[in-house]
Structure formats: C-alpha cells, structure tokens
Short mmCIF file of C-alpha atoms in Angstrom, two decimals:
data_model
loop_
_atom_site.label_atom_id
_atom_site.label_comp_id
_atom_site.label_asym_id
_atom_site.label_seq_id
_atom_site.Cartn_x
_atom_site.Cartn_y
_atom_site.Cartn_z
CA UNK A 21 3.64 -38.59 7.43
CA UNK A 22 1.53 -41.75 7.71
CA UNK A 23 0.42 -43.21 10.89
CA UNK A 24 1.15 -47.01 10.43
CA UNK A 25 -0.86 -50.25 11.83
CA UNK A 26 1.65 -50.95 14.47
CA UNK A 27 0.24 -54.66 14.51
CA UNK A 28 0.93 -55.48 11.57
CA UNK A 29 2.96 -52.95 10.28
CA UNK A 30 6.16 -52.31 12.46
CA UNK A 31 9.47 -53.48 11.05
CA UNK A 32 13.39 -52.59 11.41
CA UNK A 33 14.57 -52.21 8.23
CA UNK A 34 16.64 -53.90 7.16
CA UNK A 35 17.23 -57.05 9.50
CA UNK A 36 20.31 -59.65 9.93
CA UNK A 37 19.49 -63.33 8.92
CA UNK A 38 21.64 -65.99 11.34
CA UNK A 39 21.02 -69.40 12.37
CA UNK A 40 20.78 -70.12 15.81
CA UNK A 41 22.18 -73.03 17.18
CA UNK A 42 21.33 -75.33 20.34
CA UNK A 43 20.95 -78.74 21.51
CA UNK A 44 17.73 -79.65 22.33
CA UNK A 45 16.88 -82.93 24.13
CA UNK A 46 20.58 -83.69 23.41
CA UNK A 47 20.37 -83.14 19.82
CA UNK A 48 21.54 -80.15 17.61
CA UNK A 49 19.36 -78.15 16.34
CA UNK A 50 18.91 -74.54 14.13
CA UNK A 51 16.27 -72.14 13.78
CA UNK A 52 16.28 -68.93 11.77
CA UNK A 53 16.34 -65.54 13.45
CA UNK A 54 16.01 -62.13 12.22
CA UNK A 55 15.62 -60.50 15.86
CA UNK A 56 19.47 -60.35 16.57
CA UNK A 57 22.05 -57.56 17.76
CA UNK A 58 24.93 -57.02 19.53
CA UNK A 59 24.45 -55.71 22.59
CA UNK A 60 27.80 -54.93 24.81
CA UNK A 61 31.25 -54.49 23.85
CA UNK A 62 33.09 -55.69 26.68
CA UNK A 63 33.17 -58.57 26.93
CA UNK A 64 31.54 -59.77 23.83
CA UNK A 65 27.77 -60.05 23.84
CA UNK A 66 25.06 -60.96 21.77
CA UNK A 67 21.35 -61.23 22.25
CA UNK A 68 18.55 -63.19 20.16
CA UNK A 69 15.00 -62.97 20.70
CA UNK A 70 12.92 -66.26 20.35
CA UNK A 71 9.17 -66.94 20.83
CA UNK A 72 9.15 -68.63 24.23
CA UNK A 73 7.26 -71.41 22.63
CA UNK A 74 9.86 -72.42 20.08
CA UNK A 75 12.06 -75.88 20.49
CA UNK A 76 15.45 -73.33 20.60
CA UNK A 77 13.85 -71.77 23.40
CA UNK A 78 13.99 -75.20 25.13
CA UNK A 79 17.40 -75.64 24.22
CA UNK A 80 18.98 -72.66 25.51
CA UNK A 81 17.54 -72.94 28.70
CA UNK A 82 18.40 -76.41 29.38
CA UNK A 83 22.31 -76.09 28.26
CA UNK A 84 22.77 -72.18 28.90
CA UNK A 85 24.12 -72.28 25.66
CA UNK A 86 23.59 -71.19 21.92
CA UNK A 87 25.34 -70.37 18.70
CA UNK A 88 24.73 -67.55 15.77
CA UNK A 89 25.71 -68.77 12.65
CA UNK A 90 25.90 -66.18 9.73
CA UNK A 91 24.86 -67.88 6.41
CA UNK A 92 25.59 -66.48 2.84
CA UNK A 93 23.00 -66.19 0.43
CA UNK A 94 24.14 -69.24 -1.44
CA UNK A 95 22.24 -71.13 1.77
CA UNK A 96 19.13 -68.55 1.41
CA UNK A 97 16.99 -71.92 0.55
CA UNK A 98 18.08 -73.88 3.50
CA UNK A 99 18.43 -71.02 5.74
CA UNK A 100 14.42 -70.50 4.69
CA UNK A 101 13.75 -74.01 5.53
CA UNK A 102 15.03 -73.99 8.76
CA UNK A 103 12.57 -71.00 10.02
CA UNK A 104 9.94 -73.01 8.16
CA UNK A 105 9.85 -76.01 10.33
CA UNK A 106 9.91 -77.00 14.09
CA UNK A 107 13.15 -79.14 15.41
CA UNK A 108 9.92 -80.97 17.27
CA UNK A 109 8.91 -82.31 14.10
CA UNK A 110 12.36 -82.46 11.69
CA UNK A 111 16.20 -83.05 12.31
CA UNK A 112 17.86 -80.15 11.18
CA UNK A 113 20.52 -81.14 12.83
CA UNK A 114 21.26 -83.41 9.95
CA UNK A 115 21.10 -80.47 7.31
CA UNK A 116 24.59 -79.46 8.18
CA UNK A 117 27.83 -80.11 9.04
CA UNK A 118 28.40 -79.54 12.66
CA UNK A 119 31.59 -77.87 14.82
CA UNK A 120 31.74 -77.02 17.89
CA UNK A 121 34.27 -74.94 19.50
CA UNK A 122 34.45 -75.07 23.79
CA UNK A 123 30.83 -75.05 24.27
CA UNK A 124 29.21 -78.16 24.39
CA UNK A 125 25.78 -76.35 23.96
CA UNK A 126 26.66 -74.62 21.05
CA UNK A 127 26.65 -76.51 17.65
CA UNK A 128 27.94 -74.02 14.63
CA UNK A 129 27.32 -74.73 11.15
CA UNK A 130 30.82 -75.70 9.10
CA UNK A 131 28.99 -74.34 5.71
CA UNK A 132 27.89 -70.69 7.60
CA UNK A 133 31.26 -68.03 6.81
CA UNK A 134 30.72 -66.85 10.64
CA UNK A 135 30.07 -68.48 13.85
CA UNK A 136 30.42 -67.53 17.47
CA UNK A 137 29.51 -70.02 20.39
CA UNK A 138 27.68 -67.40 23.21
CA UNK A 139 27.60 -68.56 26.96
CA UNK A 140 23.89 -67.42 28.30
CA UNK A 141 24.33 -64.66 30.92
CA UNK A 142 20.89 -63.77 31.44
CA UNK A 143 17.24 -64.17 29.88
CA UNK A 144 14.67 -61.46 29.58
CA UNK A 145 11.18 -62.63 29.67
CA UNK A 146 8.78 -60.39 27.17
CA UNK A 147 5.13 -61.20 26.58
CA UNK A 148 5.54 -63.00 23.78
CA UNK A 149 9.30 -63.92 23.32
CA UNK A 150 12.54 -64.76 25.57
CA UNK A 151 15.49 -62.29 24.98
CA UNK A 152 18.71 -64.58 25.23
CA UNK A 153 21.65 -62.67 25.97
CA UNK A 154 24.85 -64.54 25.19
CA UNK A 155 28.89 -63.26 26.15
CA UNK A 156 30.00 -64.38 22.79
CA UNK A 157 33.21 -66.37 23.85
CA UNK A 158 34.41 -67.98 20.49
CA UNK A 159 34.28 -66.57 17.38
CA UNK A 160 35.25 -68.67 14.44
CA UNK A 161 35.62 -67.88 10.60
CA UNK A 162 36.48 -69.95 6.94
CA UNK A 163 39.64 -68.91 5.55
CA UNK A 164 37.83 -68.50 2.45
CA UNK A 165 35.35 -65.98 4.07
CA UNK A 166 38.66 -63.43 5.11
CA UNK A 167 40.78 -60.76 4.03
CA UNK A 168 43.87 -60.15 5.76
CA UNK A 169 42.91 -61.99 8.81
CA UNK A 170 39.56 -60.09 8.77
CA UNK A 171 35.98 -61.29 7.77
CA UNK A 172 35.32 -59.71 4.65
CA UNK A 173 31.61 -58.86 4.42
CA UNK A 174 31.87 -59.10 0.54
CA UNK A 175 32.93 -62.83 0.37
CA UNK A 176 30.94 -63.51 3.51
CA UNK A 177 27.90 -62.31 1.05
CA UNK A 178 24.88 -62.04 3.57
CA UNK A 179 21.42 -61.39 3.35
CA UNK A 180 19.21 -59.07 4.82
CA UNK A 181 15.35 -59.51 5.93
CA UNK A 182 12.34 -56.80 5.28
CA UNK A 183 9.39 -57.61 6.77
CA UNK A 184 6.30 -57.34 6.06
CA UNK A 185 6.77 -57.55 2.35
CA UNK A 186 8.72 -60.54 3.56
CA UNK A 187 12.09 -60.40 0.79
CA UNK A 188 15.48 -61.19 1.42
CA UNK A 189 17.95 -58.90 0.18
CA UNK A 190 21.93 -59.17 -0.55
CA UNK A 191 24.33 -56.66 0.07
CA UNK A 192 24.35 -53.82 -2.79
CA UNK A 193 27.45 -51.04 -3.12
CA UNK A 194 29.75 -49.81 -1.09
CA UNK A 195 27.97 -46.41 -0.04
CA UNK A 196 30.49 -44.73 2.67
CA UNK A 197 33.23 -45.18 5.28
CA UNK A 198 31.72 -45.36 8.91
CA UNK A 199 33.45 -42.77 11.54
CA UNK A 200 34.66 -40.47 9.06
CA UNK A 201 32.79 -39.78 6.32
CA UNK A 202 30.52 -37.56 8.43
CA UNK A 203 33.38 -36.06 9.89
CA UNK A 204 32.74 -33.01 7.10
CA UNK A 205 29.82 -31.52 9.23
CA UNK A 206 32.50 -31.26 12.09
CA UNK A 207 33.36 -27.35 12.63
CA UNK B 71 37.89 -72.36 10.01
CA UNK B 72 40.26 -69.92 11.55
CA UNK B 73 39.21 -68.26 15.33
CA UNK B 74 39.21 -65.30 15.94
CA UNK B 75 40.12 -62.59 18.64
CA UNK B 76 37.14 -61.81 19.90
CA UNK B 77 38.13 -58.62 21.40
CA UNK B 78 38.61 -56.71 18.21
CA UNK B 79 36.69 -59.03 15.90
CA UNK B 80 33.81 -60.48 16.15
CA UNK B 81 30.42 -58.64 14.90
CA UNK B 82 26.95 -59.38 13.30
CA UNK B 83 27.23 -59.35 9.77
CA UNK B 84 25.76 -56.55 8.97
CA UNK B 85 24.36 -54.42 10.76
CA UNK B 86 20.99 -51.99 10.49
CA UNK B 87 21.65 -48.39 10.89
CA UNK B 88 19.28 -45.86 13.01
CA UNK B 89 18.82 -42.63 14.77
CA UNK B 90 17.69 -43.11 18.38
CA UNK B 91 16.12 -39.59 19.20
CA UNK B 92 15.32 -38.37 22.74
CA UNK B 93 14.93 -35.83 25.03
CA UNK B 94 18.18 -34.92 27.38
CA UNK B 95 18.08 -32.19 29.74
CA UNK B 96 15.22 -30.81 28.13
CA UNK B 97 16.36 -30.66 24.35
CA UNK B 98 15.77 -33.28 21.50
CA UNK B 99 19.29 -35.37 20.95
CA UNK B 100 19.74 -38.17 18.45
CA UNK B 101 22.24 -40.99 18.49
CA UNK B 102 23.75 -43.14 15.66
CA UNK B 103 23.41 -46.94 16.85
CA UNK B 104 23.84 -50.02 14.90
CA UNK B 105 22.76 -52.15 17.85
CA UNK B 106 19.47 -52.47 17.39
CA UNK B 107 16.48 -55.69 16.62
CA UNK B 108 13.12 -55.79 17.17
CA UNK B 109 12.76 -58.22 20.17
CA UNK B 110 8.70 -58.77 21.24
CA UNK B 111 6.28 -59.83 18.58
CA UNK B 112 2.95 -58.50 20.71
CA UNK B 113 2.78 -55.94 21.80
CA UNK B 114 5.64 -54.13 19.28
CA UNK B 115 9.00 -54.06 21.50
CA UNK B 116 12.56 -52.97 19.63
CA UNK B 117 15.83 -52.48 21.91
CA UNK B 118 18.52 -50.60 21.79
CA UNK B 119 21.80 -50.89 23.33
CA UNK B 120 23.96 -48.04 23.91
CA UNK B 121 27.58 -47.21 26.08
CA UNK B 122 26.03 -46.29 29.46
CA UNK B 123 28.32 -43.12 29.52
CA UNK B 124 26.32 -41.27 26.29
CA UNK B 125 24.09 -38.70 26.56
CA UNK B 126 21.53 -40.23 24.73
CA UNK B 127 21.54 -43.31 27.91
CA UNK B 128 20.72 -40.22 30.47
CA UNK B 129 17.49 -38.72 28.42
CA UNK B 130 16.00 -42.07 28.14
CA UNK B 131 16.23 -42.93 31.85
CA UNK B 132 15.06 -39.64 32.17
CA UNK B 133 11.67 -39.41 30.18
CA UNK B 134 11.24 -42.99 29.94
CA UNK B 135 10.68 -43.05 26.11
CA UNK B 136 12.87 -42.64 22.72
CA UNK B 137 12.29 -43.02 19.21
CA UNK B 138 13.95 -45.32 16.46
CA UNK B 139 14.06 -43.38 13.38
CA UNK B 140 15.90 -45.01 10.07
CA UNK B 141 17.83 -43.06 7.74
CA UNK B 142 18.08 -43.24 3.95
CA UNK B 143 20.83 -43.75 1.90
CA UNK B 144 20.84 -39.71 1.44
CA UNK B 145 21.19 -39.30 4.80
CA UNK B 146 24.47 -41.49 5.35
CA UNK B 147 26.80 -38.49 6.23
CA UNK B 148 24.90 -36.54 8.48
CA UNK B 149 23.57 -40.25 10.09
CA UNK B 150 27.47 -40.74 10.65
CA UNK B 151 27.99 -37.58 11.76
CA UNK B 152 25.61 -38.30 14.62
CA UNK B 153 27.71 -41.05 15.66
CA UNK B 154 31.03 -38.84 15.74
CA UNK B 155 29.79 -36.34 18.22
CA UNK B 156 28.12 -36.04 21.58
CA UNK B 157 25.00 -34.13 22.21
CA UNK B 158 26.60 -33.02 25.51
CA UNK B 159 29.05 -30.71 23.04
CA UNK B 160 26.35 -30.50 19.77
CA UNK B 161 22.78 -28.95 19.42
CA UNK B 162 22.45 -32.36 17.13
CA UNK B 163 18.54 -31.02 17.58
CA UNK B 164 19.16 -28.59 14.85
CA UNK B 165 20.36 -30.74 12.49
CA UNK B 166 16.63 -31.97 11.54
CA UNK B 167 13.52 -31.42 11.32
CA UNK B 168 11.56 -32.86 14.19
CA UNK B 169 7.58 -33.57 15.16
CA UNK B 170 6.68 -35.86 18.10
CA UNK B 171 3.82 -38.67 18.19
CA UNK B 172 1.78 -39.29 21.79
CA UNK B 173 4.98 -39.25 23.59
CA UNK B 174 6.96 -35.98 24.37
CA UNK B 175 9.62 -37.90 25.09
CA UNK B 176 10.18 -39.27 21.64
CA UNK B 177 11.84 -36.62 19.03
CA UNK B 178 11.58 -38.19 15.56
CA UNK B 179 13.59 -37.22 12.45
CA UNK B 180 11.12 -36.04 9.59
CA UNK B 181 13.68 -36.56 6.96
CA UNK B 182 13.95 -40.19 8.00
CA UNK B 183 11.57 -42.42 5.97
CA UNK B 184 10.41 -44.74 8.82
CA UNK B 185 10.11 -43.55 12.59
CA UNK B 186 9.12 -45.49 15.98
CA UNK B 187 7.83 -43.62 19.23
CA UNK B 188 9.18 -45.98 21.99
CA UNK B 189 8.07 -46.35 25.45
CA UNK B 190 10.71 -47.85 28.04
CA UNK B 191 9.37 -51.50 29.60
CA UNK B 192 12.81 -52.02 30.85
CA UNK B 193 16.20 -51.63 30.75
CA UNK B 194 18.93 -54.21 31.44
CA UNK B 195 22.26 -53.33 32.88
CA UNK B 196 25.42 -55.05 30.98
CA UNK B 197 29.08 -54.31 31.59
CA UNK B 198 29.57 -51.57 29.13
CA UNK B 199 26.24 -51.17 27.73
CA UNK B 200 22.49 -50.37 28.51
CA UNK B 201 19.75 -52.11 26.72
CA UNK B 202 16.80 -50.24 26.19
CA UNK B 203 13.55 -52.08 25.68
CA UNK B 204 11.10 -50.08 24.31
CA UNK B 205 7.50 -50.96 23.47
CA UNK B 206 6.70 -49.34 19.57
CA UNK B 207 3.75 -47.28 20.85
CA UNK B 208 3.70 -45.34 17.28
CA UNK B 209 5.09 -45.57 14.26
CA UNK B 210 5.06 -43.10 10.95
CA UNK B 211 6.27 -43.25 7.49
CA UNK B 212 6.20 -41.02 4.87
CA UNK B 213 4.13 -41.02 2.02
CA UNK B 214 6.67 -41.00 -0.98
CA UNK B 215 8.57 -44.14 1.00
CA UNK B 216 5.30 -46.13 0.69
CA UNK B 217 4.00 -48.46 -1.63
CA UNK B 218 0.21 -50.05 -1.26
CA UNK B 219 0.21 -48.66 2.08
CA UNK B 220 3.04 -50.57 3.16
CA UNK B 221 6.98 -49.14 3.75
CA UNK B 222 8.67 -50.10 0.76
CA UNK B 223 12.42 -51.38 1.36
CA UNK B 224 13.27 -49.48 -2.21
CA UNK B 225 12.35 -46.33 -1.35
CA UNK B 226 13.06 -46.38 1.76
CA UNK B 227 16.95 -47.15 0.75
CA UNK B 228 18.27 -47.53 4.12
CA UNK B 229 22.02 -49.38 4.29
CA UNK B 230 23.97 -51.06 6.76
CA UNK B 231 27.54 -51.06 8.65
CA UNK B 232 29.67 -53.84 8.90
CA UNK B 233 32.77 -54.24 11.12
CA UNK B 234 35.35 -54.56 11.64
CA UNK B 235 36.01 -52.55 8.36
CA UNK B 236 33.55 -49.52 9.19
CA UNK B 237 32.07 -49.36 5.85
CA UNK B 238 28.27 -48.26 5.19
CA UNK B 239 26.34 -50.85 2.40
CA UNK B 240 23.34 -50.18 0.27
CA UNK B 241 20.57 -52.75 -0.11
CA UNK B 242 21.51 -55.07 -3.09
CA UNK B 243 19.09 -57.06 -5.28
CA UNK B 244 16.07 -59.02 -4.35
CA UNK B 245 17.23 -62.54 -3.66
CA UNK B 246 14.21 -64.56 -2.44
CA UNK B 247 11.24 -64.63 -0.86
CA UNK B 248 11.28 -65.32 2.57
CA UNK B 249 8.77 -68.26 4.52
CA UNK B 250 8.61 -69.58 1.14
CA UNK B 251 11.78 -69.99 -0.90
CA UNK B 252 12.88 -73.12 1.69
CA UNK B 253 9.46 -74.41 1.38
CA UNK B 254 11.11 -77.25 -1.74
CA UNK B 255 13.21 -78.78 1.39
CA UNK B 256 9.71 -80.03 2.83
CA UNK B 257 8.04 -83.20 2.19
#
C-alpha cells in the first residue's frame, strides 16, 4: 500500500462531467464541473463545488440560481472548451441553444440529454471553493435520450473524468444490477 | 424535451461508487454510497452524503473522521451487498481486510485499490440527508493499481450506478483528453 502525494495526487475515481449553468451579469453562461453529487433525496437536491473565484460563482450568488446540464460524449469537445475558458473573457452563452424551465436563473442547454434547473438553498464556504447546494425543482429530458419514460443512461452516453492523468472516459458494459445482485451474501 | 417527475426521477448521470468506512460504537462499519465528489481543491476536502438515520451517520459524528475507499470491478457484489444491509444488524467489519492511516477513526478496505482517511470540517444538515465534509488527510493505493507512481483508472477498474434503472457500469474506452481536447474552439 502506497502512501500518495495528497497535493497532487488525490482523486475520486471516476467523476461525473455536467455543465453548469447561470446568468452572470444578466447573461447565460456554462462552466464545466466534475465536483458534483446528489446530496438529499427529499426534496431533490444537488450540490456543485466551484472555485469561489470563478464567473459561475458570481452568477449563482447574484440570482440564487443554477442549472446541471448532462452532456453526451458527442459534446466532449465543447464540453472541454467550456472548462477551458472564463465567461469573463468569452460568450458561451452563444455556444448553445438555451431553455429554461421556471427559473429565470437557470439557463439549460437544449443539445445536453439531461437538465435540471436547482433553486440555491444554501452555500458552504471552503478555503478554496463555494459548495452550492441546489433543491433540484425541474428536471427535464429529450425524448430521444428515454426509454419508457425513463432516461436511459445508454442513449444518454456520458462521460466520466479521472484526474490526474486527466482522460475522459465513456460508459463501458453493463457489469451488475444495483440492490440485488449482492443480495447472495445475505444469510 | 419531456419533464420529468422529479420525485422518482431525476439523478446524476452516473454516478461513482465507494465504501465509506468508520468506526460505530467501537467497531469498523462500511457503507455503500454513490453520493459522493470531491468538493475543496486545497487543502483535499471530499463529502459524503448519507440518510441521517444509518449507522454509518452516528460513527462519523462520533469519531469525527471516515474513510472513502473505492472498489474494483471485482468487488461489485460484496460493494452492493454493503448497501443492502445495516451495520446495526451485520459485523460488515469482517467482510474485509482493514489497516488504518493517522486516524483511528478511519477503517479502510485493503482490497479496495484507492483509499482516503477523512477528517470531519463540517457537516451540513439537509432534510433527509447529512453531508459529511471531510478534509483527505491520507490517502493509499496499492501497488499493482499504479502506474508511474500515479493510480491508474485501468487497473483500478472501478464502475458506476446509474438510476433510476439500478444498474452498475464498467469504465468504457478512452474518449479524450481532458483541458485539451476543447482547446480547437479557441482563437
């Protein structure tokens, strides 16, 4: 058992890839975000953690507000691009076709298979980043994307992060079901 | 773009898998969550967010510490296992092999490829949930799961859940590199 660097060298494996959505200054804006997880079950919530510094950061606060957009990996370049550059310096508003659902704070991305608008019910300030955590109160889904009126992770086709070899990932073989198929160790 | 009922549907597509270890009533427990994300950049924080009723909720408060330990792919069916049964009616203790770090308070899994030794900075009360935030004070991986002194995603062969279908997913092929492959949208 190696001790790792934990500076450099501490990583979930394997992370969630979503775009997060806000308007900033009155204009929409994304930003990519591997730091991402549900976090209660009723109601809905959702929480994304964003170096306070960032533009998004900005955003949320201001409108109380913010989308997570799910992209599939045939948007891995854009979905790159948009964790590449600052909404200070580029529109990436204009990179996608916008929706929004009730919240006027939350832009989603039409091309994303998955999209929920999240109401800000609290911030956690860490050293480094602000933990938004959102009650997720629309969810909204392509047609396309579903399979018998469920999301269908399969034609949703995400990616996953590693870090820090830095790789995205897609989503290999079915391996198990979850809730039963450890149900054989059960005496 | 159909909406959906956010009460029975609406998830983060997909999510990471781990085994969040700790110490309750003086005996190492471990818990299957899928709610999980790094969320501080420096120093190293992750959170976890588990059903305030479980067993697992009470050791943390408790000791003030947990671990994060990620499973491989070999280790889906006792991993789920974990999930289907309480520690307050298992020894889920015997199930692995354990060592500790710095902090007693931390069981970790030595069949897991990649373990965290946590230290609780806070913890934030939500309706149903608890949200652990725990500052990565350690973190070990074994040799054979390494590759140039790094964790290596392929040997580490961890998968994923998605819901609402409960199904387990391996990690699928390389599909780019990530902080780079958006770089051609810049100019």
């Amino acid at each position: 058992m190696k001790k790792l660097n934990i500076d450099t060298n501490v990583y979930l494996y394997p992370m969630p890839v979503v775009l997060v959505g806000a308007i900033v200054q009155g204009k929409p804006n994304f930003m990519t975000v591997g730091w991402v997880s549900r976090v209660n079950f009723k109601p809905p919530m959702i929480a994304v953690s964003i170096n306070k510094a960032h533009y998004t950061s900005q955003g949320i606060r201001e409108t109380g507000a913010f989308s997570v957009n799910i992209p599939g990996k045939t948007m891995v370049k854009l979905t790159d691009y948009c964790g590449l550059v600052s909404g200070r310096k580029v529109d990436k508003g204009m990179l996608f076709e916008i929706f929004y659902g009730e919240l006027q704070g939350a832009p989603m991305i039409t091309e994303c298979p998955l999209n929920m608008e999240c109401k800000l019910v609290d911030s956690i300030d860490l050293p480094s980043n602000e933990l938004f955590i959102g009650e997720i109160t629309g969810a909204y889904c392509g047609e396309q994307f579903m399979t018998n009126d469920n999301p269908d992770i399969k034609k949703i086709d995400p990616f996953v992060l590693s870090m820090p070899d830095n790789s995205y990932w897609g989503i290999g073989e079915f391996v198990a079901k979850a809730w039963n198929v450890g149900k054989e160790f059960k005496k």
